[in-house]
Amino acid sequence: MISVEEALSRLLAPLGPVPPEQLGLADCVGRVLAEDVAARRTQPPFAVSAMDGYAVRAEDVERVPATLRIVAEIPAGAGFGGRLGQGEAARIFTGAPLPDGADAIVIQEDTERSGDRVEVREGAPRGRYVRRAGLDFAEGDVLLHAGKRLTPRDIGLAAAMNRPWLFVYRRPRVAILSTGDEIVMPGDPIGPHQIVSSNLLALAAFVTANGAEPVMVGNAPDDPDALRHIAAAARGVDLFVTTGGVSVGEHDLVRGVLSEDGLAIDFWEIAIRPGKPLMFGHYRNMPMIGLPGNPVSTLVCSLIFLRPAIRRLAGLPDAVPAPMTARLGVPVKQNDRRQDYLRARLSRTPDGTLEVAPFEVQDSSMMRPLAASDCLVVRPPHAPPLPAGAEVPIISFGGDALPL
Ligand code: AMP
Ligand code: MG
C-alpha cells in the first residue's frame, strides 16, 4: 500500500494537457485558455462621457450659474470634428467621445437648456464624468493567461479586447467502463440478483462537472473475454476509467485480464478508506485509473484522484485548495494506517463556528449519506482519537457557487 500523496504524484506525473483548439468566443466559457491573451484595442479607445449631459471646459463653469453656447450634439458612436472654445458646450450622451477642448461633463440634471444656450447650475471639476482613454486597459495588455478556466466575465473581457475567438484546450475525453455481472443500468430489465449501477452515470456526471467529456463504454460482465472485448472499445480517449473489479476476489478481473492485453500497472492499493484497491497504469498507451466498485469509494476516489487528473489533462494548474477546517460536533475514534475520508454534514453553531458531524455509519456502499454530505473529514493515517470540539481538516463540496 502506498500513501495517498505518493499515489497522487505518481498518477499525475505522466499527465499533460490535451491539444488546444480554436473556438468562437461564446463557446469558450468553461474551457481552459491555451494562450496568453493580449488586448487588440485600448478600452475605452478615446475619452468618453460617462453621463448624459454637456461637455464643457471646467474653467468655464468654475463660477455658477454660467451660460454656455451649445455648438454640437454628440451621441454615442458619433464624433465632433471641431474644438470647444471659451464659453462653449456640446450636448453629449453616455459613451460618446469627448470633444477636443472639453475636459469635464456637467450632468443633464444640473442644467437648464433654452434653444442653443444651456445654463449650468453646478460646476464640474476637470475630469468629472470623463472616462479617459485606456481607463480599463491598453492595447497590448495581457489580461488573460494560459491555464485559466474561462468564466462569463472572462468572455466579456476577451470580447472587449476585440478577440472573436480563442485558443482553448479541447475538453479531455474520459472513457468510463463499469464492471460486474450484477450491474444493470437504471431503467433496464433487471434480474433477481442484480443491482442498479450508480457508478457509470455518477462518474459521467463527475467528468462533465469537471469540464471533461465522458465517453460511456458500457458495462463489462465478470468474464475475461467480454471484459477484454469491451475494454478494447475504449480508444482514442485521454483517460480510461474503470469502476469495480480491481479488488482481490476471484471475480475481480480488471488487473489480471487487462494486464495480458496491454495494461501496464504502475501501482495498485493505496492506504486510503474508502478506496484501497485503486489502480493506476497505462492501458494501450492511455492512462488508466481503475476505481473500486463501491459507489462511495468510486466518488471519493474521483474527488481525490480523478479530478486532479482531469485538471492536468485540461491544462489547468494543480489546485491548491485553501486548507479548511471545522470543529467536530461529535468525538471520532483513533485511525488506523489508512487515510480516512469521513462523509459528514456541516452546520453553524449559534456563535458562528463551523461544526462538522460525520455520519455514524461510514459504509462505502451507501449513496444516501454521501449525497446528504457537505464535506469529507480527513483523518490522516494513525490520527489519534479526538473529542467533540477538536478542529479537523475537511474537504468541502463547495455548495452552489454563482457561475459568473
Ligand atoms: P467490486 O469492486 O467489483 O468487487 O465491487 C464492489 C462493490 O461495489 C460490490 O458490492 C458491487 O456490487 C458494487 N458495485 C460495483 N460496480 C458498481 C456500480 N457500477 N454501481 C453500483 N455498485 C457497484
Ligand atoms: Mg465486481
Short mmCIF file of C-alpha atoms and ligand atoms in Angstrom, two decimals:
data_model
loop_
_atom_site.label_atom_id
_atom_site.label_comp_id
_atom_site.label_asym_id
_atom_site.label_seq_id
_atom_site.Cartn_x
_atom_site.Cartn_y
_atom_site.Cartn_z
CA MET A 1 0.00 0.00 0.00
CA ILE A 2 1.30 3.44 -0.88
CA SER A 3 0.23 6.74 0.68
CA VAL A 4 -2.40 9.00 -0.87
CA GLU A 5 0.29 11.61 -1.56
CA GLU A 6 2.58 9.18 -3.33
CA ALA A 7 -0.29 7.72 -5.33
CA LEU A 8 -1.39 11.17 -6.44
CA SER A 9 2.07 12.27 -7.50
CA ARG A 10 2.72 9.03 -9.41
CA LEU A 11 -0.67 9.28 -11.08
CA LEU A 12 -0.17 12.91 -12.13
CA ALA A 13 3.46 12.58 -13.24
CA PRO A 14 2.78 11.25 -16.77
CA LEU A 15 -0.23 13.51 -17.44
CA GLY A 16 -0.08 16.70 -19.51
CA PRO A 17 -2.59 18.93 -21.31
CA VAL A 18 -4.53 17.69 -24.33
CA PRO A 19 -4.06 19.62 -27.63
CA PRO A 20 -5.62 23.10 -27.98
CA GLU A 21 -8.26 24.08 -30.49
CA GLN A 22 -9.55 27.38 -31.85
CA LEU A 23 -13.07 28.18 -30.72
CA GLY A 24 -15.57 31.02 -31.16
CA LEU A 25 -15.57 33.19 -28.07
CA ALA A 26 -19.06 32.39 -26.79
CA ASP A 27 -18.27 28.67 -26.89
CA CYS A 28 -15.16 29.16 -24.77
CA VAL A 29 -16.99 29.51 -21.46
CA GLY A 30 -15.84 26.81 -19.06
CA ARG A 31 -12.86 25.97 -21.29
CA VAL A 32 -9.24 26.43 -20.26
CA LEU A 33 -7.19 29.03 -22.09
CA ALA A 34 -4.22 27.65 -24.02
CA GLU A 35 -2.67 31.07 -24.79
CA ASP A 36 -1.92 34.35 -23.08
CA VAL A 37 -4.34 36.90 -24.49
CA ALA A 38 -3.28 40.48 -25.21
CA ALA A 39 -5.80 43.25 -25.86
CA ARG A 40 -6.10 44.15 -29.54
CA ARG A 41 -7.62 47.50 -28.69
CA THR A 42 -7.38 50.14 -25.98
CA GLN A 43 -10.53 50.45 -23.90
CA PRO A 44 -12.04 52.96 -23.96
CA PRO A 45 -10.24 53.78 -27.20
CA PHE A 46 -10.79 57.54 -26.66
CA ALA A 47 -12.03 59.68 -23.78
CA VAL A 48 -15.78 59.23 -23.44
CA SER A 49 -18.59 60.74 -21.43
CA ALA A 50 -19.84 58.62 -18.54
CA MET A 51 -23.16 60.52 -18.41
CA ASP A 52 -25.84 62.22 -20.47
CA GLY A 53 -25.20 65.96 -20.18
CA TYR A 54 -22.91 68.64 -21.56
CA ALA A 55 -19.24 68.52 -22.37
CA VAL A 56 -17.64 71.70 -21.07
CA ARG A 57 -14.34 73.35 -20.27
CA ALA A 58 -14.08 73.09 -16.47
CA GLU A 59 -12.75 76.61 -16.23
CA ASP A 60 -15.95 77.96 -17.87
CA VAL A 61 -18.09 76.55 -15.05
CA GLU A 62 -15.87 77.47 -12.12
CA ARG A 63 -18.46 80.10 -11.20
CA VAL A 64 -22.14 79.11 -11.50
CA PRO A 65 -24.66 79.69 -12.77
CA ALA A 66 -22.88 80.01 -16.09
CA THR A 67 -24.49 80.20 -19.52
CA LEU A 68 -22.75 78.42 -22.39
CA ARG A 69 -23.43 78.27 -26.10
CA ILE A 70 -24.19 74.78 -27.49
CA VAL A 71 -22.08 74.20 -30.58
CA ALA A 72 -22.53 70.46 -31.16
CA GLU A 73 -24.57 67.42 -30.36
CA ILE A 74 -22.57 64.19 -29.90
CA PRO A 75 -24.42 60.87 -29.48
CA ALA A 76 -22.54 57.63 -28.80
CA GLY A 77 -20.94 56.37 -31.99
CA ALA A 78 -20.55 59.87 -33.47
CA GLY A 79 -17.78 62.42 -33.23
CA PHE A 80 -17.30 66.17 -33.35
CA GLY A 81 -14.68 67.44 -35.74
CA GLY A 82 -14.31 70.82 -34.08
CA ARG A 83 -12.94 72.08 -30.80
CA LEU A 84 -14.79 73.68 -27.89
CA GLY A 85 -13.83 77.31 -27.46
CA GLN A 86 -14.27 79.54 -24.44
CA GLY A 87 -17.93 79.73 -23.33
CA GLU A 88 -18.96 76.78 -25.49
CA ALA A 89 -20.52 73.43 -24.63
CA ALA A 90 -21.52 70.28 -26.54
CA ARG A 91 -24.64 68.29 -25.83
CA ILE A 92 -23.28 64.79 -25.15
CA PHE A 93 -24.56 61.33 -24.31
CA THR A 94 -23.14 58.37 -22.39
CA GLY A 95 -20.40 56.64 -24.35
CA ALA A 96 -19.88 59.49 -26.82
CA PRO A 97 -16.34 60.75 -27.47
CA LEU A 98 -15.37 63.86 -25.56
CA PRO A 99 -14.80 66.73 -27.99
CA ASP A 100 -11.40 68.41 -28.17
CA GLY A 101 -11.16 71.29 -25.74
CA ALA A 102 -13.67 69.78 -23.28
CA ASP A 103 -12.37 68.37 -20.03
CA ALA A 104 -15.49 67.76 -17.90
CA ILE A 105 -19.11 66.67 -18.17
CA VAL A 106 -21.95 68.54 -16.48
CA ILE A 107 -24.83 66.14 -15.96
CA GLN A 108 -28.13 66.95 -17.60
CA GLU A 109 -29.85 67.18 -14.20
CA ASP A 110 -27.67 70.20 -13.28
CA THR A 111 -28.61 72.23 -16.36
CA GLU A 112 -31.46 74.12 -18.00
CA ARG A 113 -31.48 74.37 -21.76
CA SER A 114 -33.14 77.01 -23.87
CA GLY A 115 -32.50 76.87 -27.61
CA ASP A 116 -28.78 76.87 -28.29
CA ARG A 117 -27.94 78.04 -24.77
CA VAL A 118 -27.54 75.99 -21.63
CA GLU A 119 -27.44 77.32 -18.11
CA VAL A 120 -25.09 75.31 -15.88
CA ARG A 121 -26.11 75.35 -12.22
CA GLU A 122 -23.46 73.04 -10.72
CA GLY A 123 -19.80 73.32 -11.63
CA ALA A 124 -17.75 70.29 -12.67
CA PRO A 125 -14.06 69.98 -11.89
CA ARG A 126 -11.70 68.86 -14.64
CA GLY A 127 -12.18 65.16 -15.39
CA ARG A 128 -15.65 64.86 -13.82
CA TYR A 129 -17.63 62.04 -15.56
CA VAL A 130 -14.92 61.62 -18.16
CA ARG A 131 -13.62 58.12 -18.81
CA ARG A 132 -10.12 58.69 -20.08
CA ALA A 133 -8.73 56.67 -22.99
CA GLY A 134 -7.28 53.41 -21.68
CA LEU A 135 -9.09 53.70 -18.33
CA ASP A 136 -9.89 49.97 -18.44
CA PHE A 137 -6.90 48.64 -20.40
CA ALA A 138 -4.48 49.47 -23.18
CA GLU A 139 -3.75 47.67 -26.44
CA GLY A 140 -1.11 45.01 -25.80
CA ASP A 141 -2.02 44.50 -22.14
CA VAL A 142 -2.07 40.77 -21.34
CA LEU A 143 -5.22 40.34 -19.30
CA LEU A 144 -5.96 36.62 -19.58
CA HIS A 145 -3.38 33.94 -19.06
CA ALA A 146 -2.98 30.36 -20.25
CA GLY A 147 -4.34 27.89 -17.72
CA LYS A 148 -7.38 30.00 -16.76
CA ARG A 149 -10.80 28.39 -16.84
CA LEU A 150 -12.93 30.98 -18.63
CA THR A 151 -15.93 32.46 -16.83
CA PRO A 152 -18.70 34.55 -18.41
CA ARG A 153 -16.78 37.58 -17.07
CA ASP A 154 -13.65 36.49 -18.91
CA ILE A 155 -15.67 36.08 -22.10
CA GLY A 156 -16.90 39.67 -21.72
CA LEU A 157 -13.35 40.87 -21.15
CA ALA A 158 -11.97 38.95 -24.16
CA ALA A 159 -14.75 40.42 -26.30
CA ALA A 160 -13.86 43.93 -25.11
CA MET A 161 -10.26 43.12 -26.01
CA ASN A 162 -11.52 42.55 -29.57
CA ARG A 163 -10.91 38.80 -29.67
CA PRO A 164 -13.71 36.94 -31.50
CA TRP A 165 -12.07 33.54 -30.86
CA LEU A 166 -9.52 31.99 -28.54
CA PHE A 167 -7.21 29.02 -28.36
CA VAL A 168 -8.51 26.76 -25.61
CA TYR A 169 -7.67 23.20 -24.70
CA ARG A 170 -10.19 20.79 -26.07
CA ARG A 171 -12.19 19.00 -23.42
CA PRO A 172 -10.37 15.91 -22.19
CA ARG A 173 -12.24 12.77 -23.19
CA VAL A 174 -12.63 10.24 -20.42
CA ALA A 175 -13.84 6.72 -21.21
CA ILE A 176 -15.81 5.07 -18.42
CA LEU A 177 -16.33 1.35 -18.10
CA SER A 178 -18.21 -0.30 -15.28
CA THR A 179 -17.81 -3.97 -14.46
CA GLY A 180 -19.77 -6.74 -12.81
CA ASP A 181 -22.30 -9.43 -13.61
CA GLU A 182 -24.65 -7.87 -11.10
CA ILE A 183 -24.65 -4.42 -12.69
CA VAL A 184 -27.63 -3.14 -14.70
CA MET A 185 -28.16 0.38 -15.99
CA PRO A 186 -31.00 2.34 -14.37
CA GLY A 187 -34.24 1.61 -16.16
CA ASP A 188 -33.01 -1.57 -17.88
CA PRO A 189 -34.55 -5.01 -17.25
CA ILE A 190 -33.09 -6.35 -14.04
CA GLY A 191 -32.64 -9.93 -12.76
CA PRO A 192 -33.41 -11.15 -9.26
CA HIS A 193 -29.77 -10.98 -8.05
CA GLN A 194 -28.71 -7.82 -9.75
CA ILE A 195 -28.32 -4.19 -8.64
CA VAL A 196 -28.70 -0.89 -10.42
CA SER A 197 -25.46 0.77 -11.49
CA SER A 198 -24.90 4.09 -9.85
CA ASN A 199 -21.26 4.41 -10.77
CA LEU A 200 -21.39 4.74 -14.52
CA LEU A 201 -23.76 7.69 -14.51
CA ALA A 202 -22.24 9.23 -11.38
CA LEU A 203 -18.81 9.09 -12.99
CA ALA A 204 -20.12 10.52 -16.25
CA ALA A 205 -21.68 13.38 -14.27
CA PHE A 206 -18.47 13.89 -12.32
CA VAL A 207 -16.42 14.02 -15.51
CA THR A 208 -18.84 16.52 -17.06
CA ALA A 209 -18.95 18.62 -13.90
CA ASN A 210 -15.18 18.84 -14.03
CA GLY A 211 -15.10 20.16 -17.57
CA ALA A 212 -14.28 16.93 -19.41
CA GLU A 213 -16.27 14.80 -21.84
CA PRO A 214 -17.39 11.37 -20.68
CA VAL A 215 -17.44 8.50 -23.15
CA MET A 216 -19.55 5.72 -21.68
CA VAL A 217 -18.06 2.45 -22.88
CA GLY A 218 -20.66 0.35 -21.07
CA ASN A 219 -20.62 -2.45 -18.54
CA ALA A 220 -18.37 -5.49 -18.78
CA PRO A 221 -19.64 -8.67 -17.14
CA ASP A 222 -17.20 -10.66 -14.99
CA ASP A 223 -15.99 -12.73 -17.90
CA PRO A 224 -12.44 -12.42 -19.26
CA ASP A 225 -13.35 -12.45 -22.94
CA ALA A 226 -16.18 -9.99 -22.51
CA LEU A 227 -14.01 -7.66 -20.43
CA ARG A 228 -11.19 -7.77 -23.00
CA HIS A 229 -13.61 -7.14 -25.81
CA ILE A 230 -15.47 -4.25 -24.18
CA ALA A 231 -12.33 -2.60 -22.74
CA ALA A 232 -10.77 -2.64 -26.21
CA ALA A 233 -13.61 -0.38 -27.33
CA ALA A 234 -12.13 2.43 -25.24
CA ARG A 235 -9.98 4.02 -27.93
CA GLY A 236 -8.63 7.46 -28.64
CA VAL A 237 -9.55 8.90 -25.26
CA ASP A 238 -7.28 10.87 -22.96
CA LEU A 239 -8.04 8.81 -19.88
CA PHE A 240 -9.61 5.40 -19.34
CA VAL A 241 -11.53 4.91 -16.10
CA THR A 242 -12.98 1.62 -14.90
CA THR A 243 -15.05 1.00 -11.81
CA GLY A 244 -15.17 -2.27 -9.92
CA GLY A 245 -13.27 -5.49 -10.44
CA VAL A 246 -9.92 -4.25 -9.10
CA SER A 247 -10.03 -5.84 -5.67
CA VAL A 248 -8.70 -9.24 -4.61
CA GLY A 249 -11.68 -11.55 -5.29
CA GLU A 250 -11.65 -14.24 -7.99
CA HIS A 251 -14.18 -12.21 -9.96
CA ASP A 252 -12.07 -9.04 -9.90
CA LEU A 253 -10.66 -9.40 -13.38
CA VAL A 254 -9.57 -5.93 -14.40
CA ARG A 255 -5.91 -6.13 -13.39
CA GLY A 256 -5.29 -9.76 -14.38
CA VAL A 257 -7.15 -9.87 -17.67
CA LEU A 258 -6.17 -6.45 -18.98
CA SER A 259 -2.52 -7.00 -17.96
CA GLU A 260 -2.42 -9.70 -20.62
CA ASP A 261 -3.92 -7.29 -23.08
CA GLY A 262 -1.82 -4.14 -23.00
CA LEU A 263 -2.20 -2.91 -19.41
CA ALA A 264 0.98 -1.86 -17.59
CA ILE A 265 0.21 -1.29 -13.92
CA ASP A 266 2.10 1.49 -12.16
CA PHE A 267 0.58 0.97 -8.73
CA TRP A 268 -2.28 -0.77 -7.00
CA GLU A 269 -3.54 -0.42 -3.43
CA ILE A 270 -3.47 2.83 -1.54
CA ALA A 271 -3.61 3.48 2.18
CA ILE A 272 -6.99 5.15 1.83
CA ARG A 273 -10.55 4.48 3.03
CA PRO A 274 -12.77 4.31 1.14
CA GLY A 275 -10.98 3.11 -1.99
CA LYS A 276 -7.98 0.95 -1.06
CA PRO A 277 -7.90 -1.20 -4.24
CA LEU A 278 -7.48 1.76 -6.62
CA MET A 279 -5.18 1.00 -9.53
CA PHE A 280 -3.26 3.24 -11.91
CA GLY A 281 -1.41 2.36 -15.06
CA HIS A 282 -1.47 2.62 -18.83
CA TYR A 283 -3.77 0.54 -20.98
CA ARG A 284 -2.74 0.53 -24.64
CA ASN A 285 -0.95 3.85 -24.08
CA MET A 286 -3.93 5.52 -22.44
CA PRO A 287 -3.54 6.47 -18.79
CA MET A 288 -5.96 4.29 -16.87
CA ILE A 289 -7.47 4.62 -13.40
CA GLY A 290 -9.15 1.51 -12.02
CA LEU A 291 -11.58 2.76 -9.41
CA PRO A 292 -13.04 0.46 -6.78
CA GLY A 293 -16.64 -0.63 -7.31
CA ASN A 294 -18.32 0.54 -4.16
CA PRO A 295 -20.19 3.69 -5.15
CA VAL A 296 -18.82 5.86 -2.32
CA SER A 297 -15.28 4.63 -2.96
CA THR A 298 -15.69 5.46 -6.62
CA LEU A 299 -16.82 9.01 -5.98
CA VAL A 300 -14.46 9.81 -3.10
CA CYS A 301 -11.54 8.49 -5.15
CA SER A 302 -12.78 10.55 -8.07
CA LEU A 303 -12.51 13.64 -5.94
CA ILE A 304 -9.05 12.75 -4.67
CA PHE A 305 -7.52 11.29 -7.85
CA LEU A 306 -9.70 11.66 -10.94
CA ARG A 307 -10.34 15.37 -10.51
CA PRO A 308 -6.63 16.32 -10.31
CA ALA A 309 -6.00 14.04 -13.31
CA ILE A 310 -8.70 15.79 -15.34
CA ARG A 311 -7.26 19.17 -14.34
CA ARG A 312 -3.84 18.13 -15.65
CA LEU A 313 -5.32 16.93 -18.93
CA ALA A 314 -7.45 20.06 -19.21
CA GLY A 315 -4.44 22.37 -18.96
CA LEU A 316 -5.35 23.72 -15.52
CA PRO A 317 -2.69 24.29 -12.90
CA ASP A 318 -2.81 21.89 -9.97
CA ALA A 319 -5.41 23.09 -7.47
CA VAL A 320 -4.01 24.41 -4.21
CA PRO A 321 -7.18 24.49 -2.13
CA ALA A 322 -7.04 26.71 0.92
CA PRO A 323 -6.82 24.33 3.87
CA MET A 324 -10.24 24.25 5.52
CA THR A 325 -11.09 23.08 9.00
CA ALA A 326 -14.18 22.66 11.14
CA ARG A 327 -14.86 21.70 14.74
CA LEU A 328 -16.07 18.22 15.46
CA GLY A 329 -19.64 18.05 16.74
CA VAL A 330 -19.01 14.50 17.99
CA PRO A 331 -15.88 12.58 19.05
CA VAL A 332 -14.02 10.43 16.50
CA LYS A 333 -12.02 7.24 17.01
CA GLN A 334 -8.32 6.57 16.63
CA ASN A 335 -7.49 5.96 12.94
CA ASP A 336 -5.53 3.03 11.53
CA ARG A 337 -2.90 3.22 8.80
CA ARG A 338 -5.28 4.21 6.01
CA GLN A 339 -6.11 7.86 5.40
CA ASP A 340 -9.82 8.10 6.08
CA TYR A 341 -12.35 10.36 4.38
CA LEU A 342 -15.48 10.53 6.54
CA ARG A 343 -18.75 11.62 4.97
CA ALA A 344 -20.07 14.47 7.11
CA ARG A 345 -22.51 17.33 7.45
CA LEU A 346 -21.61 20.93 8.14
CA SER A 347 -23.58 23.43 10.21
CA ARG A 348 -23.09 26.76 12.00
CA THR A 349 -23.39 26.87 15.76
CA PRO A 350 -25.18 29.92 17.25
CA ASP A 351 -21.79 31.62 17.81
CA GLY A 352 -20.90 31.14 14.13
CA THR A 353 -18.46 28.24 14.48
CA LEU A 354 -18.37 25.80 11.57
CA GLU A 355 -19.25 22.43 13.05
CA VAL A 356 -18.86 19.09 11.34
CA ALA A 357 -20.65 15.85 12.15
CA PRO A 358 -19.51 12.65 10.41
CA PHE A 359 -22.30 10.16 9.71
CA GLU A 360 -22.31 7.37 12.24
CA VAL A 361 -22.32 4.63 9.59
CA GLN A 362 -19.47 5.02 7.09
CA ASP A 363 -20.27 2.15 4.74
CA SER A 364 -18.76 2.64 1.29
CA SER A 365 -21.84 1.20 -0.38
CA MET A 366 -24.19 3.89 0.93
CA MET A 367 -25.10 6.63 -1.51
CA ARG A 368 -27.69 8.31 0.66
CA PRO A 369 -25.32 9.68 3.33
CA LEU A 370 -22.82 10.62 0.62
CA ALA A 371 -25.47 12.61 -1.23
CA ALA A 372 -26.52 14.25 2.05
CA SER A 373 -22.93 15.18 2.95
CA ASP A 374 -21.46 18.65 2.70
CA CYS A 375 -17.86 17.61 3.11
CA LEU A 376 -15.36 14.90 3.91
CA VAL A 377 -13.46 14.91 7.20
CA VAL A 378 -9.86 13.92 6.53
CA ARG A 379 -8.34 11.56 9.09
CA PRO A 380 -4.61 11.07 8.38
CA PRO A 381 -3.04 7.67 8.99
CA HIS A 382 -2.80 6.88 12.71
CA ALA A 383 -4.62 10.08 13.72
CA PRO A 384 -5.37 9.94 17.45
CA PRO A 385 -8.91 9.83 18.85
CA LEU A 386 -10.38 13.31 19.07
CA PRO A 387 -13.05 14.75 21.36
CA ALA A 388 -16.00 16.85 20.23
CA GLY A 389 -14.78 20.43 19.73
CA ALA A 390 -11.43 19.41 18.20
CA GLU A 391 -10.50 21.03 14.91
CA VAL A 392 -10.22 18.71 11.90
CA PRO A 393 -9.30 19.20 8.24
CA ILE A 394 -12.22 18.95 5.83
CA ILE A 395 -12.74 18.90 2.08
CA SER A 396 -15.87 20.90 1.37
CA PHE A 397 -18.06 20.03 -1.59
CA GLY A 398 -18.45 23.74 -2.23
CA GLY A 399 -22.20 24.33 -2.30
CA ASP A 400 -23.72 26.30 -5.16
CA ALA A 401 -21.17 28.87 -6.22
CA LEU A 402 -22.53 31.52 -8.61
CA PRO A 403 -21.37 30.76 -12.15
CA LEU A 404 -20.19 34.25 -13.12
P1 AMP B 1 -16.11 -4.82 -6.92
O1 AMP B 1 -15.00 -3.84 -6.71
O2 AMP B 1 -16.36 -5.13 -8.34
O3 AMP B 1 -15.90 -6.04 -6.07
O4 AMP B 1 -17.42 -4.12 -6.37
C1 AMP B 1 -17.53 -3.76 -5.01
C2 AMP B 1 -18.96 -3.49 -4.67
O5 AMP B 1 -19.41 -2.39 -5.45
C3 AMP B 1 -19.91 -4.62 -4.98
O6 AMP B 1 -20.87 -4.69 -3.98
C4 AMP B 1 -20.53 -4.20 -6.31
O7 AMP B 1 -21.82 -4.75 -6.47
C5 AMP B 1 -20.57 -2.72 -6.17
N1 AMP B 1 -20.53 -2.10 -7.47
C6 AMP B 1 -19.64 -2.35 -8.44
N2 AMP B 1 -19.88 -1.61 -9.54
C7 AMP B 1 -20.98 -0.87 -9.24
C8 AMP B 1 -21.74 0.09 -9.96
N3 AMP B 1 -21.43 0.41 -11.22
N4 AMP B 1 -22.79 0.65 -9.35
C9 AMP B 1 -23.11 0.32 -8.08
N5 AMP B 1 -22.42 -0.56 -7.35
C10 AMP B 1 -21.37 -1.17 -7.92
MG MG B 2 -17.30 -6.62 -9.33
#
